[in-house]
């Protein structure tokens, strides 16, 4: 019982150490669990919401629309649970200028159901539900009316679906019609689109660089009132996918099996079948037009023939009359009655005579002459029309195959949804930080626990010897300190769990909800992860405590009960530098000896301060890196001011429009396609890293062969090579050239997939054709994943018979010259005028997308990362404060007798403060000097962990960040002095000198 009382008394006396260990554990556990818990809560709530609303696992789009045959084929794919055919139409309306919206039919199969936030769901024709963004921008409310106008290109598929028949009509075929929605609308509800969780009332616009929306708003309408049998898309749910978390790799693998099946056979077969349907429809229209024309021509010919017969009868009647009159006259003048009798009948005329008489009669009569000319003219015109129509139809037949483009299917998963991929990448990046930072906290916790517990055990050295001498086991004696450390860890860890599963997640979710709307969000506790988090710090701290106990208790009880002999005097290196040493004062020499003679104190103090400083620098480094991404990409790397993209059919009109506006100073026509870059892990050295694998969505940019050298004027081409710890070697500007031997891959994609110069990669172009390409170089690029390819190499990859996946590749007879559907241009004028011009271009019907680099540079922000960095810096500052407090108190407890001696020698309290604090400030400065470059090093390592799609973090630390980190650490050291000075003042010289150290 006395042993227990003494143990409790010892614990109460060491309350400062107890608080220090508990605080360090609290901070470490909070960092370890807090960021993880916040991201996990967001992941789980979003996954539940997606499952409840039936967010599609796979979406199939087609450039020619989808028919019932396509839907039926998708239903037969193994692994598909549900298929929902969807219809949509793009419309425009007036809202402080021309605005666009997508009229989306609410599916009846439970897929992609909008989440009702206010009002009710639309049920009747003309009723719609709108998003909160529209309500905010328009000022309208439930019950308001709106009139919309279908765009000239009507539906999403009209630009590519409709083919011109022989009669000039725009219909896809004889039976399928593009979707059409009511135009007079009434708002009955406000909903959340599950495909886009961006918060319109927060700062979701900060992630505009990842927005893929093609219209300003989305209106949801019921099936009632929607016409058209052609579908704009098909959405699918995959069997077993709902049971997996949508953000886990297992979900991606489940969905990928189905997308691979669709890509394997269904896609190819249905693309061919759909194009054949369009060809058959076109041929049918031509045949119908020919039949209709033949009927019209036959009717016209019949009319002409009837008129000509009537004309001939009239002329023949006149010929007969004249022939009869001539015969009668001849009879009157004849010699006998027989001749008269013979002349009394109509004479028989031969054909030549009759024809001569016909011509004579017609020529003698102006009316007959005019009638004959009219008949001849009508026949001539009819013959010309028949010949012209037949030629036109033959031309249509010849042009039909080339006028109907190859049908393209796009099979996409949830990653193609801008809102989904943005949320996932944001949370993944934050979770990466949450996995890395606790390691530094754990190391610092172990160091500080070792320092504190070693001092605690050393102070009880004689008492330990007494207990061991009295027969107490060494384990029982060590348990005094092990239980002390364990209790501190458990209390600190328990408080850390409260902060980690409640405080930090609440903070992160507040920030997340400023960017995304996540219905049903709630905080959840993870027993396993929380227990393991505490156990990790308990093991580390107990290991340090055990080491300290073993170091002391391996001596005999007699040796322990005797005072520990002071360390033998020794010279420090500075003493050997006479010019410096001789000029130092007495207190300066004492301070130097105290600092460098006690190596453990030096290492622990400098190491602890350096670790905390490094954490602060690391957090600020990430903030600086993210803050400059937009400027570096859109000001330095992209030299052009405007990128304009159009549909292939509108490419010429788009270029004419941009050039005629007179804003362009120089331009480069290119072809831009959305594709994929894949590295298959083979380990044979072809890929960037042995065994590496993965896929990245890319923007494939084909450059005309005659203008390869002009690419360097629009994009800064700098070769890069991977460095260590987040660094990369950047070559000289302009030293990189695009040629016909390979592709240039953006650094953002190359870093994520481990690709380097000389690697073999698999490229997928906009047609879905795959080919293996050689990477000639990796170009410096921070945002987006551009892959540059020459016109010749593009044709070699995707048009040759050697291209991979030949079943999807074009035949040589179908190969066509590339259509330059995009333009990179440099503009005159200010940044504001360039932004306004890009916005005005998007209103043009020939422009699909116009992007201003000035606008992107100014609008690029990453506020979620900034909030997390602020949290980490705050926690690192708290850790620095606890570390300095622990080290300062340990330093004082080790030197109580020394401080008492100084007071006996006549030192005033302020001089004693200066004597002790000067050493701590010098050690702090040394730790700061070491921690600044260490922070840059750790920052590079952490940014490597931030492996986000289409982003490469080029580590940068601004000088101001170094200053802030150094000043913050020194400020914490000065703050600790305010707590330490009263302890120095309370030292009693008499009692302290009597005590045995």
mmCIF file of N, CA and C in Angstrom, residues 79 180 272 308 411 542 607 610 617 700 757 836 895:
data_model
loop_
_atom_site.group_PDB
_atom_site.id
_atom_site.type_symbol
_atom_site.label_atom_id
_atom_site.label_comp_id
_atom_site.label_asym_id
_atom_site.label_seq_id
_atom_site.Cartn_x
_atom_site.Cartn_y
_atom_site.Cartn_z
ATOM 1 N N UNK A 79 -23.704 -8.799 -66.345
ATOM 2 C CA UNK A 79 -23.300 -7.939 -65.243
ATOM 3 C C UNK A 79 -24.106 -6.670 -65.135
ATOM 4 N N UNK A 180 -37.977 15.969 -77.983
ATOM 5 C CA UNK A 180 -38.544 17.315 -77.964
ATOM 6 C C UNK A 180 -39.321 17.481 -76.663
ATOM 7 N N UNK A 272 -21.442 -0.163 -85.820
ATOM 8 C CA UNK A 272 -21.615 -0.533 -87.225
ATOM 9 C C UNK A 272 -23.091 -0.630 -87.578
ATOM 10 N N UNK A 308 -50.303 16.644 -126.772
ATOM 11 C CA UNK A 308 -49.744 16.459 -128.108
ATOM 12 C C UNK A 308 -50.711 15.642 -128.964
ATOM 13 N N UNK A 411 -18.246 5.076 -73.732
ATOM 14 C CA UNK A 411 -18.621 4.316 -72.539
ATOM 15 C C UNK A 411 -17.877 4.916 -71.351
ATOM 16 N N UNK A 542 5.445 3.795 -24.609
ATOM 17 C CA UNK A 542 5.872 2.754 -23.677
ATOM 18 C C UNK A 542 7.245 2.201 -24.060
ATOM 19 N N UNK A 607 16.366 18.332 -32.378
ATOM 20 C CA UNK A 607 15.527 17.450 -33.179
ATOM 21 C C UNK A 607 14.046 17.755 -33.023
ATOM 22 N N UNK A 610 13.323 21.105 -34.655
ATOM 23 C CA UNK A 610 13.440 20.957 -36.107
ATOM 24 C C UNK A 610 12.222 20.243 -36.678
ATOM 25 N N UNK A 617 6.746 24.404 -41.979
ATOM 26 C CA UNK A 617 7.236 24.701 -43.334
ATOM 27 C C UNK A 617 6.539 23.810 -44.354
ATOM 28 N N UNK A 700 -5.870 14.676 -76.049
ATOM 29 C CA UNK A 700 -4.972 14.373 -77.155
ATOM 30 C C UNK A 700 -4.975 15.532 -78.138
ATOM 31 N N UNK A 757 10.573 9.295 -70.673
ATOM 32 C CA UNK A 757 10.976 9.277 -72.077
ATOM 33 C C UNK A 757 11.457 7.875 -72.449
ATOM 34 N N UNK A 836 -13.961 38.272 -71.424
ATOM 35 C CA UNK A 836 -15.263 38.620 -71.994
ATOM 36 C C UNK A 836 -15.406 38.085 -73.417
ATOM 37 N N UNK A 895 18.704 20.832 -13.791
ATOM 38 C CA UNK A 895 19.732 21.794 -13.368
ATOM 39 C C UNK A 895 19.266 22.643 -12.181
#
